[in-house]
Amino acid sequence: MPSSDKDKKRIMVTGGAGFLGSHLVDRLLDDGHDVMCVDNMFTGSRRNIAHLRDHPGFEFIRHDISQPLHVEADQIYNLACPASPVHYQFDPVQTTKTSVLGAINTLGLAKRLRCRILQASTSEVYGDPEVHPQPESYPGRVNPIGPRSCYDEGKRCAETLFFDYRRQHGLPIKVARIFNTYGPRMHPNDGRVVSNFVVQALEGRPITIYGDGSQTRSFCYVSDLIDGLVRLMEAPDETTGPINLGNPAEMTIADLAKLIVEMAGSPSSIEFAPLPEDDPRQRQPDIRLAKERLDWQPRVGLEDGLASTIDYFRALRA
């Protein structure tokens, strides 16, 4: 909680009705701040913020950040962008606009207000990496013209804009590179591996693995990720990032599928399908910088996090 009214902030969260955004809004309100949740509701959900409707510190603004927004704030968290392949490939041109024009508009607002601004970037900036695990110094191996490029390159361009605004205008920026995150409020049809597997397992349908299942991912529970974002925003100005935020515990997709089937008590079998184009074979964050600069590391184990996630999706079906 803020130690006094002087420490209480008015904070804008774009994408605030989405999976990560709504959890961040909760955390900031719990910390005693006033929060403006800005979302065009393309992938956001009113269900994610329904419990905040009567909260005195909460304000919802329906707005697409590819268009300018004129408000007053002490801090800005820019999380607005569809983050799953199903959603960002639905309208790839708009996805790029959201990342690039959204960065320009939020940075312009932060410049006018002279306030800190945090960009939610992504591990996808590393593409299909040749270095494992991926440190922030690795420039990536990304296809600029593939079906995932609207998201990958949009986020890379947003990072460019953030650092150019810092160099050119002295703006206090923060850039977080978010690795696979899961938990309650994930969209049940977002096409991401955890939500896909959990929904299929609960419905007793075959679990679909793309590729042979040997590709790896590292899964971070949502509360850990949100704590990392807040710590980065509150870190000294010289800690700009980019900083990896994710759980370095790596596992194969096949092992994840088996674990979810077991934990859900599901009769689901496992089926294999062709691997999508440009799908990375390995993904694991090097989080040494987050440990050093933010005193941050994940604390929620995979089985505990999956139990909460399975309970959430089971309740949705009730």
PDB file of C-alpha atoms in Angstrom:
ATOM      1  CA  MET A   1       0.000   0.000   0.000  1.00  0.00           C
ATOM      2  CA  PRO A   2       1.195   3.572  -0.590  1.00  0.00           C
ATOM      3  CA  SER A   3       2.659   4.942   2.622  1.00  0.00           C
ATOM      4  CA  SER A   4       0.743   8.207   2.095  1.00  0.00           C
ATOM      5  CA  ASP A   5      -1.542   9.944  -0.410  1.00  0.00           C
ATOM      6  CA  LYS A   6       1.652  11.442  -1.832  1.00  0.00           C
ATOM      7  CA  ASP A   7       2.736   7.941  -2.911  1.00  0.00           C
ATOM      8  CA  LYS A   8      -0.642   7.036  -4.417  1.00  0.00           C
ATOM      9  CA  LYS A   9      -0.481   7.040  -8.213  1.00  0.00           C
ATOM     10  CA  ARG A  10      -2.934   7.261 -11.077  1.00  0.00           C
ATOM     11  CA  ILE A  11      -1.831   4.437 -13.364  1.00  0.00           C
ATOM     12  CA  MET A  12      -2.962   3.627 -16.891  1.00  0.00           C
ATOM     13  CA  VAL A  13      -2.917  -0.016 -18.016  1.00  0.00           C
ATOM     14  CA  THR A  14      -3.570  -0.581 -21.714  1.00  0.00           C
ATOM     15  CA  GLY A  15      -4.909  -4.037 -22.468  1.00  0.00           C
ATOM     16  CA  GLY A  16      -6.207  -3.973 -18.903  1.00  0.00           C
ATOM     17  CA  ALA A  17      -9.165  -6.299 -19.526  1.00  0.00           C
ATOM     18  CA  GLY A  18      -6.959  -9.055 -20.926  1.00  0.00           C
ATOM     19  CA  PHE A  19      -5.361 -12.005 -19.194  1.00  0.00           C
ATOM     20  CA  LEU A  20      -2.205 -10.301 -17.940  1.00  0.00           C
ATOM     21  CA  GLY A  21      -3.668  -6.804 -17.861  1.00  0.00           C
ATOM     22  CA  SER A  22      -6.536  -7.681 -15.540  1.00  0.00           C
ATOM     23  CA  HIS A  23      -4.187  -9.355 -13.065  1.00  0.00           C
ATOM     24  CA  LEU A  24      -1.936  -6.273 -13.177  1.00  0.00           C
ATOM     25  CA  VAL A  25      -4.944  -4.009 -12.556  1.00  0.00           C
ATOM     26  CA  ASP A  26      -5.851  -6.141  -9.517  1.00  0.00           C
ATOM     27  CA  ARG A  27      -2.312  -5.901  -8.154  1.00  0.00           C
ATOM     28  CA  LEU A  28      -2.103  -2.127  -8.593  1.00  0.00           C
ATOM     29  CA  LEU A  29      -5.488  -1.572  -6.948  1.00  0.00           C
ATOM     30  CA  ASP A  30      -4.458  -3.858  -4.084  1.00  0.00           C
ATOM     31  CA  ASP A  31      -1.341  -1.708  -3.744  1.00  0.00           C
ATOM     32  CA  GLY A  32      -3.600   1.301  -3.177  1.00  0.00           C
ATOM     33  CA  HIS A  33      -3.344   3.074  -6.536  1.00  0.00           C
ATOM     34  CA  ASP A  34      -6.054   4.421  -8.852  1.00  0.00           C
ATOM     35  CA  VAL A  35      -6.135   2.527 -12.153  1.00  0.00           C
ATOM     36  CA  MET A  36      -7.430   3.411 -15.614  1.00  0.00           C
ATOM     37  CA  CYS A  37      -8.050   0.211 -17.553  1.00  0.00           C
ATOM     38  CA  VAL A  38      -7.893   0.924 -21.303  1.00  0.00           C
ATOM     39  CA  ASP A  39      -8.999  -1.840 -23.686  1.00  0.00           C
ATOM     40  CA  ASN A  40     -10.783  -2.132 -27.047  1.00  0.00           C
ATOM     41  CA  MET A  41     -12.122  -5.562 -25.961  1.00  0.00           C
ATOM     42  CA  PHE A  42     -10.822  -7.414 -29.030  1.00  0.00           C
ATOM     43  CA  THR A  43      -9.324 -10.124 -26.815  1.00  0.00           C
ATOM     44  CA  GLY A  44     -10.115  -8.568 -23.438  1.00  0.00           C
ATOM     45  CA  SER A  45     -13.141  -9.740 -21.477  1.00  0.00           C
ATOM     46  CA  ARG A  46     -15.584  -7.912 -19.253  1.00  0.00           C
ATOM     47  CA  ARG A  47     -15.607 -11.043 -17.102  1.00  0.00           C
ATOM     48  CA  ASN A  48     -11.953 -10.361 -16.204  1.00  0.00           C
ATOM     49  CA  ILE A  49     -12.804  -6.969 -14.683  1.00  0.00           C
ATOM     50  CA  ALA A  50     -16.438  -7.496 -13.584  1.00  0.00           C
ATOM     51  CA  HIS A  51     -15.398  -7.789  -9.942  1.00  0.00           C
ATOM     52  CA  LEU A  52     -13.920  -4.273 -10.105  1.00  0.00           C
ATOM     53  CA  ARG A  53     -17.045  -2.500 -11.351  1.00  0.00           C
ATOM     54  CA  ASP A  54     -17.764  -0.804  -8.020  1.00  0.00           C
ATOM     55  CA  HIS A  55     -14.164  -0.336  -6.899  1.00  0.00           C
ATOM     56  CA  PRO A  56     -13.634   3.374  -6.137  1.00  0.00           C
ATOM     57  CA  GLY A  57     -10.129   3.361  -7.597  1.00  0.00           C
ATOM     58  CA  PHE A  58     -11.060   1.662 -10.902  1.00  0.00           C
ATOM     59  CA  GLU A  59     -11.980   3.319 -14.188  1.00  0.00           C
ATOM     60  CA  PHE A  60     -12.627   1.579 -17.515  1.00  0.00           C
ATOM     61  CA  ILE A  61     -12.055   3.310 -20.861  1.00  0.00           C
ATOM     62  CA  ARG A  62     -12.964   1.493 -24.067  1.00  0.00           C
ATOM     63  CA  HIS A  63     -10.380   2.640 -26.581  1.00  0.00           C
ATOM     64  CA  ASP A  64      -8.064   1.306 -29.284  1.00  0.00           C
ATOM     65  CA  ILE A  65      -4.530   2.542 -28.628  1.00  0.00           C
ATOM     66  CA  SER A  66      -3.726   2.624 -32.324  1.00  0.00           C
ATOM     67  CA  GLN A  67      -5.580   5.943 -31.928  1.00  0.00           C
ATOM     68  CA  PRO A  68      -4.279   8.724 -29.642  1.00  0.00           C
ATOM     69  CA  LEU A  69      -5.649   8.962 -26.097  1.00  0.00           C
ATOM     70  CA  HIS A  70      -5.592  12.125 -23.998  1.00  0.00           C
ATOM     71  CA  VAL A  71      -5.681  11.369 -20.266  1.00  0.00           C
ATOM     72  CA  GLU A  72      -3.661  12.178 -17.155  1.00  0.00           C
ATOM     73  CA  ALA A  73      -1.495   9.530 -15.465  1.00  0.00           C
ATOM     74  CA  ASP A  74       1.554   9.107 -13.259  1.00  0.00           C
ATOM     75  CA  GLN A  75       2.619   5.800 -14.853  1.00  0.00           C
ATOM     76  CA  ILE A  76       1.708   3.844 -17.977  1.00  0.00           C
ATOM     77  CA  TYR A  77       1.872   0.082 -18.503  1.00  0.00           C
ATOM     78  CA  ASN A  78       1.460  -0.719 -22.205  1.00  0.00           C
ATOM     79  CA  LEU A  79       0.131  -4.290 -22.446  1.00  0.00           C
ATOM     80  CA  ALA A  80      -2.270  -3.797 -25.368  1.00  0.00           C
ATOM     81  CA  CYS A  81      -1.789  -6.348 -28.160  1.00  0.00           C
ATOM     82  CA  PRO A  82      -3.296  -9.750 -28.935  1.00  0.00           C
ATOM     83  CA  ALA A  83      -0.693 -12.237 -27.738  1.00  0.00           C
ATOM     84  CA  SER A  84      -1.801 -15.616 -29.079  1.00  0.00           C
ATOM     85  CA  PRO A  85      -1.265 -16.746 -32.699  1.00  0.00           C
ATOM     86  CA  VAL A  86      -5.000 -17.373 -33.180  1.00  0.00           C
ATOM     87  CA  HIS A  87      -5.799 -13.782 -32.299  1.00  0.00           C
ATOM     88  CA  TYR A  88      -2.833 -11.876 -33.694  1.00  0.00           C
ATOM     89  CA  GLN A  89      -3.000 -13.678 -37.047  1.00  0.00           C
ATOM     90  CA  PHE A  90      -6.746 -12.965 -37.379  1.00  0.00           C
ATOM     91  CA  ASP A  91      -5.984  -9.370 -38.446  1.00  0.00           C
ATOM     92  CA  PRO A  92      -2.203  -9.156 -38.841  1.00  0.00           C
ATOM     93  CA  VAL A  93      -2.207  -5.584 -40.144  1.00  0.00           C
ATOM     94  CA  GLN A  94      -4.129  -4.395 -37.081  1.00  0.00           C
ATOM     95  CA  THR A  95      -1.759  -6.404 -34.850  1.00  0.00           C
ATOM     96  CA  THR A  96       1.213  -4.492 -36.264  1.00  0.00           C
ATOM     97  CA  LYS A  97      -0.668  -1.202 -35.891  1.00  0.00           C
ATOM     98  CA  THR A  98      -1.446  -2.008 -32.258  1.00  0.00           C
ATOM     99  CA  SER A  99       2.221  -2.634 -31.471  1.00  0.00           C
ATOM    100  CA  VAL A 100       3.725   0.210 -33.491  1.00  0.00           C
ATOM    101  CA  LEU A 101       1.092   2.952 -33.431  1.00  0.00           C
ATOM    102  CA  GLY A 102       0.177   1.930 -29.879  1.00  0.00           C
ATOM    103  CA  ALA A 103       3.790   2.434 -28.828  1.00  0.00           C
ATOM    104  CA  ILE A 104       3.932   5.808 -30.587  1.00  0.00           C
ATOM    105  CA  ASN A 105       0.703   6.981 -28.952  1.00  0.00           C
ATOM    106  CA  THR A 106       1.538   5.816 -25.420  1.00  0.00           C
ATOM    107  CA  LEU A 107       5.092   7.127 -25.680  1.00  0.00           C
ATOM    108  CA  GLY A 108       3.768  10.478 -26.896  1.00  0.00           C
ATOM    109  CA  LEU A 109       1.432  10.592 -23.920  1.00  0.00           C
ATOM    110  CA  ALA A 110       4.253   9.681 -21.518  1.00  0.00           C
ATOM    111  CA  LYS A 111       6.444  12.358 -23.081  1.00  0.00           C
ATOM    112  CA  ARG A 112       3.754  14.989 -22.505  1.00  0.00           C
ATOM    113  CA  LEU A 113       3.200  13.824 -18.930  1.00  0.00           C
ATOM    114  CA  ARG A 114       6.923  13.163 -18.223  1.00  0.00           C
ATOM    115  CA  CYS A 115       5.965   9.861 -16.611  1.00  0.00           C
ATOM    116  CA  ARG A 116       7.415   6.371 -16.543  1.00  0.00           C
ATOM    117  CA  ILE A 117       6.147   3.962 -19.161  1.00  0.00           C
ATOM    118  CA  LEU A 118       6.589   0.192 -19.345  1.00  0.00           C
ATOM    119  CA  GLN A 119       6.362  -1.822 -22.542  1.00  0.00           C
ATOM    120  CA  ALA A 120       5.200  -5.438 -22.324  1.00  0.00           C
ATOM    121  CA  SER A 121       7.468  -6.968 -24.946  1.00  0.00           C
ATOM    122  CA  THR A 122       7.834 -10.676 -25.570  1.00  0.00           C
ATOM    123  CA  SER A 123      10.225 -13.580 -25.842  1.00  0.00           C
ATOM    124  CA  GLU A 124       9.071 -13.756 -29.474  1.00  0.00           C
ATOM    125  CA  VAL A 125      11.609 -11.012 -30.241  1.00  0.00           C
ATOM    126  CA  TYR A 126      14.200 -13.819 -30.058  1.00  0.00           C
ATOM    127  CA  GLY A 127      12.387 -15.773 -32.807  1.00  0.00           C
ATOM    128  CA  ASP A 128      13.598 -19.365 -33.243  1.00  0.00           C
ATOM    129  CA  PRO A 129      16.784 -18.896 -31.192  1.00  0.00           C
ATOM    130  CA  GLU A 130      20.241 -20.286 -31.900  1.00  0.00           C
ATOM    131  CA  VAL A 131      21.308 -19.422 -28.323  1.00  0.00           C
ATOM    132  CA  HIS A 132      19.872 -21.317 -25.366  1.00  0.00           C
ATOM    133  CA  PRO A 133      18.757 -20.106 -22.872  1.00  0.00           C
ATOM    134  CA  GLN A 134      18.098 -16.647 -24.280  1.00  0.00           C
ATOM    135  CA  PRO A 135      19.859 -13.693 -22.599  1.00  0.00           C
ATOM    136  CA  GLU A 136      18.772 -10.104 -23.214  1.00  0.00           C
ATOM    137  CA  SER A 137      21.971  -9.512 -25.209  1.00  0.00           C
ATOM    138  CA  TYR A 138      20.895 -12.029 -27.888  1.00  0.00           C
ATOM    139  CA  PRO A 139      19.530 -10.074 -30.897  1.00  0.00           C
ATOM    140  CA  GLY A 140      17.295 -12.887 -32.085  1.00  0.00           C
ATOM    141  CA  ARG A 141      16.639 -14.896 -35.229  1.00  0.00           C
ATOM    142  CA  VAL A 142      13.299 -13.698 -36.577  1.00  0.00           C
ATOM    143  CA  ASN A 143      11.610 -14.106 -39.947  1.00  0.00           C
ATOM    144  CA  PRO A 144      10.386 -10.603 -40.931  1.00  0.00           C
ATOM    145  CA  ILE A 145       7.866 -11.862 -43.522  1.00  0.00           C
ATOM    146  CA  GLY A 146       6.345 -14.982 -41.956  1.00  0.00           C
ATOM    147  CA  PRO A 147       2.832 -15.511 -40.531  1.00  0.00           C
ATOM    148  CA  ARG A 148       4.022 -14.652 -36.997  1.00  0.00           C
ATOM    149  CA  SER A 149       5.897 -11.524 -38.087  1.00  0.00           C
ATOM    150  CA  CYS A 150       3.033  -9.128 -37.388  1.00  0.00           C
ATOM    151  CA  TYR A 151       3.518  -9.906 -33.701  1.00  0.00           C
ATOM    152  CA  ASP A 152       7.275 -10.578 -33.555  1.00  0.00           C
ATOM    153  CA  GLU A 153       8.338  -7.584 -35.626  1.00  0.00           C
ATOM    154  CA  GLY A 154       5.650  -5.330 -34.172  1.00  0.00           C
ATOM    155  CA  LYS A 155       7.075  -5.934 -30.702  1.00  0.00           C
ATOM    156  CA  ARG A 156      10.655  -5.494 -31.937  1.00  0.00           C
ATOM    157  CA  CYS A 157       9.712  -2.146 -33.491  1.00  0.00           C
ATOM    158  CA  ALA A 158       7.989  -1.097 -30.257  1.00  0.00           C
ATOM    159  CA  GLU A 159      11.219  -1.785 -28.358  1.00  0.00           C
ATOM    160  CA  THR A 160      13.098   0.350 -30.905  1.00  0.00           C
ATOM    161  CA  LEU A 161      10.678   3.217 -30.380  1.00  0.00           C
ATOM    162  CA  PHE A 162      10.957   2.981 -26.591  1.00  0.00           C
ATOM    163  CA  PHE A 163      14.732   3.226 -26.628  1.00  0.00           C
ATOM    164  CA  ASP A 164      14.718   5.996 -29.230  1.00  0.00           C
ATOM    165  CA  TYR A 165      12.314   8.010 -27.056  1.00  0.00           C
ATOM    166  CA  ARG A 166      14.730   7.529 -24.167  1.00  0.00           C
ATOM    167  CA  ARG A 167      17.749   8.582 -26.231  1.00  0.00           C
ATOM    168  CA  GLN A 168      16.017  11.491 -27.990  1.00  0.00           C
ATOM    169  CA  HIS A 169      13.696  12.780 -25.250  1.00  0.00           C
ATOM    170  CA  GLY A 170      15.137  11.408 -21.995  1.00  0.00           C
ATOM    171  CA  LEU A 171      11.924   9.498 -21.325  1.00  0.00           C
ATOM    172  CA  PRO A 172      12.009   7.093 -18.321  1.00  0.00           C
ATOM    173  CA  ILE A 173      11.204   3.772 -20.024  1.00  0.00           C
ATOM    174  CA  LYS A 174      10.988   0.129 -18.953  1.00  0.00           C
ATOM    175  CA  VAL A 175      10.935  -2.874 -21.295  1.00  0.00           C
ATOM    176  CA  ALA A 176       9.985  -6.371 -20.105  1.00  0.00           C
ATOM    177  CA  ARG A 177      10.389  -9.411 -22.349  1.00  0.00           C
ATOM    178  CA  ILE A 178       7.644 -11.757 -21.221  1.00  0.00           C
ATOM    179  CA  PHE A 179       8.034 -15.513 -21.656  1.00  0.00           C
ATOM    180  CA  ASN A 180       5.179 -18.058 -21.667  1.00  0.00           C
ATOM    181  CA  THR A 181       2.776 -17.137 -18.877  1.00  0.00           C
ATOM    182  CA  TYR A 182      -0.327 -19.024 -17.775  1.00  0.00           C
ATOM    183  CA  GLY A 183      -3.033 -18.939 -15.123  1.00  0.00           C
ATOM    184  CA  PRO A 184      -6.682 -18.077 -14.492  1.00  0.00           C
ATOM    185  CA  ARG A 185      -8.359 -15.706 -16.991  1.00  0.00           C
ATOM    186  CA  MET A 186      -6.546 -17.098 -20.016  1.00  0.00           C
ATOM    187  CA  HIS A 187      -8.899 -17.040 -22.995  1.00  0.00           C
ATOM    188  CA  PRO A 188     -10.225 -20.607 -23.495  1.00  0.00           C
ATOM    189  CA  ASN A 189      -9.869 -20.327 -27.288  1.00  0.00           C
ATOM    190  CA  ASP A 190      -6.607 -18.426 -27.564  1.00  0.00           C
ATOM    191  CA  GLY A 191      -4.685 -21.322 -29.081  1.00  0.00           C
ATOM    192  CA  ARG A 192      -1.890 -21.230 -26.510  1.00  0.00           C
ATOM    193  CA  VAL A 193      -0.562 -24.509 -25.290  1.00  0.00           C
ATOM    194  CA  VAL A 194      -1.636 -24.482 -21.628  1.00  0.00           C
ATOM    195  CA  SER A 195      -5.195 -23.308 -22.278  1.00  0.00           C
ATOM    196  CA  ASN A 196      -5.501 -25.658 -25.278  1.00  0.00           C
ATOM    197  CA  PHE A 197      -4.386 -28.680 -23.283  1.00  0.00           C
ATOM    198  CA  VAL A 198      -6.497 -27.861 -20.221  1.00  0.00           C
ATOM    199  CA  VAL A 199      -9.688 -27.265 -22.213  1.00  0.00           C
ATOM    200  CA  GLN A 200      -9.165 -30.429 -24.272  1.00  0.00           C
ATOM    201  CA  ALA A 201      -8.431 -32.483 -21.158  1.00  0.00           C
ATOM    202  CA  LEU A 202     -11.505 -31.228 -19.294  1.00  0.00           C
ATOM    203  CA  GLU A 203     -13.693 -31.984 -22.306  1.00  0.00           C
ATOM    204  CA  GLY A 204     -12.154 -35.429 -22.721  1.00  0.00           C
ATOM    205  CA  ARG A 205     -11.047 -34.621 -26.274  1.00  0.00           C
ATOM    206  CA  PRO A 206      -7.688 -35.726 -27.694  1.00  0.00           C
ATOM    207  CA  ILE A 207      -4.780 -33.455 -26.723  1.00  0.00           C
ATOM    208  CA  THR A 208      -3.350 -31.905 -29.893  1.00  0.00           C
ATOM    209  CA  ILE A 209       0.429 -31.600 -29.980  1.00  0.00           C
ATOM    210  CA  TYR A 210       1.894 -29.702 -32.923  1.00  0.00           C
ATOM    211  CA  GLY A 211       5.142 -31.315 -34.034  1.00  0.00           C
ATOM    212  CA  ASP A 212       6.572 -34.343 -32.256  1.00  0.00           C
ATOM    213  CA  GLY A 213       6.281 -32.836 -28.761  1.00  0.00           C
ATOM    214  CA  SER A 214      10.024 -32.588 -28.206  1.00  0.00           C
ATOM    215  CA  GLN A 215      10.031 -28.790 -28.506  1.00  0.00           C
ATOM    216  CA  THR A 216      10.436 -27.053 -25.161  1.00  0.00           C
ATOM    217  CA  ARG A 217       8.823 -24.160 -23.327  1.00  0.00           C
ATOM    218  CA  SER A 218       9.196 -22.581 -19.887  1.00  0.00           C
ATOM    219  CA  PHE A 219       5.979 -21.678 -18.068  1.00  0.00           C
ATOM    220  CA  CYS A 220       5.615 -18.807 -15.588  1.00  0.00           C
ATOM    221  CA  TYR A 221       2.554 -18.452 -13.346  1.00  0.00           C
ATOM    222  CA  VAL A 222       0.732 -15.165 -13.757  1.00  0.00           C
ATOM    223  CA  SER A 223       1.229 -13.828 -10.194  1.00  0.00           C
ATOM    224  CA  ASP A 224       5.004 -14.215 -10.539  1.00  0.00           C
ATOM    225  CA  LEU A 225       4.992 -12.383 -13.861  1.00  0.00           C
ATOM    226  CA  ILE A 226       2.907  -9.491 -12.513  1.00  0.00           C
ATOM    227  CA  ASP A 227       5.272  -9.120  -9.555  1.00  0.00           C
ATOM    228  CA  GLY A 228       8.153  -8.845 -12.020  1.00  0.00           C
ATOM    229  CA  LEU A 229       6.407  -6.102 -14.008  1.00  0.00           C
ATOM    230  CA  VAL A 230       5.717  -4.046 -10.895  1.00  0.00           C
ATOM    231  CA  ARG A 231       9.281  -4.478  -9.631  1.00  0.00           C
ATOM    232  CA  LEU A 232      10.638  -3.342 -12.999  1.00  0.00           C
ATOM    233  CA  MET A 233       8.405  -0.268 -13.065  1.00  0.00           C
ATOM    234  CA  GLU A 234       9.489   0.704  -9.547  1.00  0.00           C
ATOM    235  CA  ALA A 235      13.213   0.070 -10.166  1.00  0.00           C
ATOM    236  CA  PRO A 236      15.572   3.064 -10.546  1.00  0.00           C
ATOM    237  CA  ASP A 237      15.438   4.937 -13.868  1.00  0.00           C
ATOM    238  CA  GLU A 238      18.725   3.453 -15.062  1.00  0.00           C
ATOM    239  CA  THR A 239      17.142  -0.026 -14.976  1.00  0.00           C
ATOM    240  CA  THR A 240      15.427   0.313 -18.340  1.00  0.00           C
ATOM    241  CA  GLY A 241      15.609  -3.282 -19.516  1.00  0.00           C
ATOM    242  CA  PRO A 242      15.001  -5.088 -21.667  1.00  0.00           C
ATOM    243  CA  ILE A 243      14.684  -7.639 -18.869  1.00  0.00           C
ATOM    244  CA  ASN A 244      13.519 -11.214 -19.328  1.00  0.00           C
ATOM    245  CA  LEU A 245      10.600 -12.214 -17.107  1.00  0.00           C
ATOM    246  CA  GLY A 246       9.748 -15.901 -17.133  1.00  0.00           C
ATOM    247  CA  ASN A 247      10.307 -19.209 -15.415  1.00  0.00           C
ATOM    248  CA  PRO A 248      13.549 -20.930 -16.482  1.00  0.00           C
ATOM    249  CA  ALA A 249      12.175 -24.401 -15.604  1.00  0.00           C
ATOM    250  CA  GLU A 250      12.077 -25.953 -19.084  1.00  0.00           C
ATOM    251  CA  MET A 251       9.983 -28.926 -20.191  1.00  0.00           C
ATOM    252  CA  THR A 252       8.876 -30.583 -23.410  1.00  0.00           C
ATOM    253  CA  ILE A 253       5.393 -30.032 -24.785  1.00  0.00           C
ATOM    254  CA  ALA A 254       4.781 -33.787 -24.630  1.00  0.00           C
ATOM    255  CA  ASP A 255       5.582 -33.858 -20.905  1.00  0.00           C
ATOM    256  CA  LEU A 256       3.292 -30.884 -20.304  1.00  0.00           C
ATOM    257  CA  ALA A 257       0.436 -32.681 -22.070  1.00  0.00           C
ATOM    258  CA  LYS A 258       0.882 -35.799 -19.947  1.00  0.00           C
ATOM    259  CA  LEU A 259       0.995 -33.764 -16.740  1.00  0.00           C
ATOM    260  CA  ILE A 260      -2.200 -31.851 -17.548  1.00  0.00           C
ATOM    261  CA  VAL A 261      -4.057 -35.049 -18.496  1.00  0.00           C
ATOM    262  CA  GLU A 262      -3.021 -36.600 -15.195  1.00  0.00           C
ATOM    263  CA  MET A 263      -3.868 -33.544 -13.070  1.00  0.00           C
ATOM    264  CA  ALA A 264      -7.263 -33.079 -14.762  1.00  0.00           C
ATOM    265  CA  GLY A 265      -8.139 -36.750 -14.286  1.00  0.00           C
ATOM    266  CA  SER A 266      -8.875 -36.878 -18.000  1.00  0.00           C
ATOM    267  CA  PRO A 267      -9.287 -39.856 -20.343  1.00  0.00           C
ATOM    268  CA  SER A 268      -7.841 -37.797 -23.211  1.00  0.00           C
ATOM    269  CA  SER A 269      -5.459 -39.432 -25.650  1.00  0.00           C
ATOM    270  CA  ILE A 270      -2.676 -37.529 -27.414  1.00  0.00           C
ATOM    271  CA  GLU A 271      -2.687 -36.737 -31.134  1.00  0.00           C
ATOM    272  CA  PHE A 272       0.038 -35.137 -33.231  1.00  0.00           C
ATOM    273  CA  ALA A 273      -0.335 -32.495 -35.962  1.00  0.00           C
ATOM    274  CA  PRO A 274       2.151 -30.657 -38.219  1.00  0.00           C
ATOM    275  CA  LEU A 275       4.273 -27.962 -36.555  1.00  0.00           C
ATOM    276  CA  PRO A 276       3.211 -24.425 -37.620  1.00  0.00           C
ATOM    277  CA  GLU A 277       5.633 -22.337 -39.675  1.00  0.00           C
ATOM    278  CA  ASP A 278       8.293 -20.473 -37.654  1.00  0.00           C
ATOM    279  CA  ASP A 279       7.258 -22.143 -34.380  1.00  0.00           C
ATOM    280  CA  PRO A 280      10.380 -21.991 -32.172  1.00  0.00           C
ATOM    281  CA  ARG A 281      11.948 -25.284 -31.100  1.00  0.00           C
ATOM    282  CA  GLN A 282      13.281 -24.024 -27.774  1.00  0.00           C
ATOM    283  CA  ARG A 283      12.279 -21.267 -25.400  1.00  0.00           C
ATOM    284  CA  GLN A 284      13.898 -20.675 -22.026  1.00  0.00           C
ATOM    285  CA  PRO A 285      14.672 -17.354 -20.353  1.00  0.00           C
ATOM    286  CA  ASP A 286      17.997 -16.414 -18.859  1.00  0.00           C
ATOM    287  CA  ILE A 287      16.767 -14.459 -15.805  1.00  0.00           C
ATOM    288  CA  ARG A 288      20.089 -13.541 -14.220  1.00  0.00           C
ATOM    289  CA  LEU A 289      19.464  -9.858 -14.940  1.00  0.00           C
ATOM    290  CA  ALA A 290      16.025  -9.939 -13.250  1.00  0.00           C
ATOM    291  CA  LYS A 291      17.544 -11.603 -10.194  1.00  0.00           C
ATOM    292  CA  GLU A 292      20.337  -9.024 -10.025  1.00  0.00           C
ATOM    293  CA  ARG A 293      18.414  -5.833 -10.803  1.00  0.00           C
ATOM    294  CA  LEU A 294      14.936  -6.627  -9.463  1.00  0.00           C
ATOM    295  CA  ASP A 295      15.602  -9.284  -6.812  1.00  0.00           C
ATOM    296  CA  TRP A 296      12.982 -11.290  -8.711  1.00  0.00           C
ATOM    297  CA  GLN A 297      12.524 -14.925  -9.537  1.00  0.00           C
ATOM    298  CA  PRO A 298       9.452 -17.170  -9.941  1.00  0.00           C
ATOM    299  CA  ARG A 299       8.063 -18.733  -6.771  1.00  0.00           C
ATOM    300  CA  VAL A 300       4.995 -20.698  -7.926  1.00  0.00           C
ATOM    301  CA  GLY A 301       5.744 -24.262  -9.015  1.00  0.00           C
ATOM    302  CA  LEU A 302       4.218 -25.659 -12.205  1.00  0.00           C
ATOM    303  CA  GLU A 303       1.902 -28.163 -10.495  1.00  0.00           C
ATOM    304  CA  ASP A 304       0.524 -25.532  -8.095  1.00  0.00           C
ATOM    305  CA  GLY A 305      -0.026 -23.095 -10.945  1.00  0.00           C
ATOM    306  CA  LEU A 306      -1.644 -25.703 -13.163  1.00  0.00           C
ATOM    307  CA  ALA A 307      -3.985 -26.741 -10.333  1.00  0.00           C
ATOM    308  CA  SER A 308      -5.320 -23.157 -10.100  1.00  0.00           C
ATOM    309  CA  THR A 309      -5.584 -22.915 -13.881  1.00  0.00           C
ATOM    310  CA  ILE A 310      -7.458 -26.214 -14.215  1.00  0.00           C
ATOM    311  CA  ASP A 311      -9.850 -25.143 -11.422  1.00  0.00           C
ATOM    312  CA  TYR A 312     -10.520 -21.879 -13.288  1.00  0.00           C
ATOM    313  CA  PHE A 313     -11.359 -23.589 -16.575  1.00  0.00           C
ATOM    314  CA  ARG A 314     -13.423 -26.233 -14.785  1.00  0.00           C
ATOM    315  CA  ALA A 315     -15.489 -23.458 -13.160  1.00  0.00           C
ATOM    316  CA  LEU A 316     -16.040 -21.813 -16.571  1.00  0.00           C
ATOM    317  CA  ARG A 317     -17.634 -25.022 -17.792  1.00  0.00           C
ATOM    318  CA  ALA A 318     -19.907 -25.427 -14.736  1.00  0.00           C
TER     319      ALA A 318
END
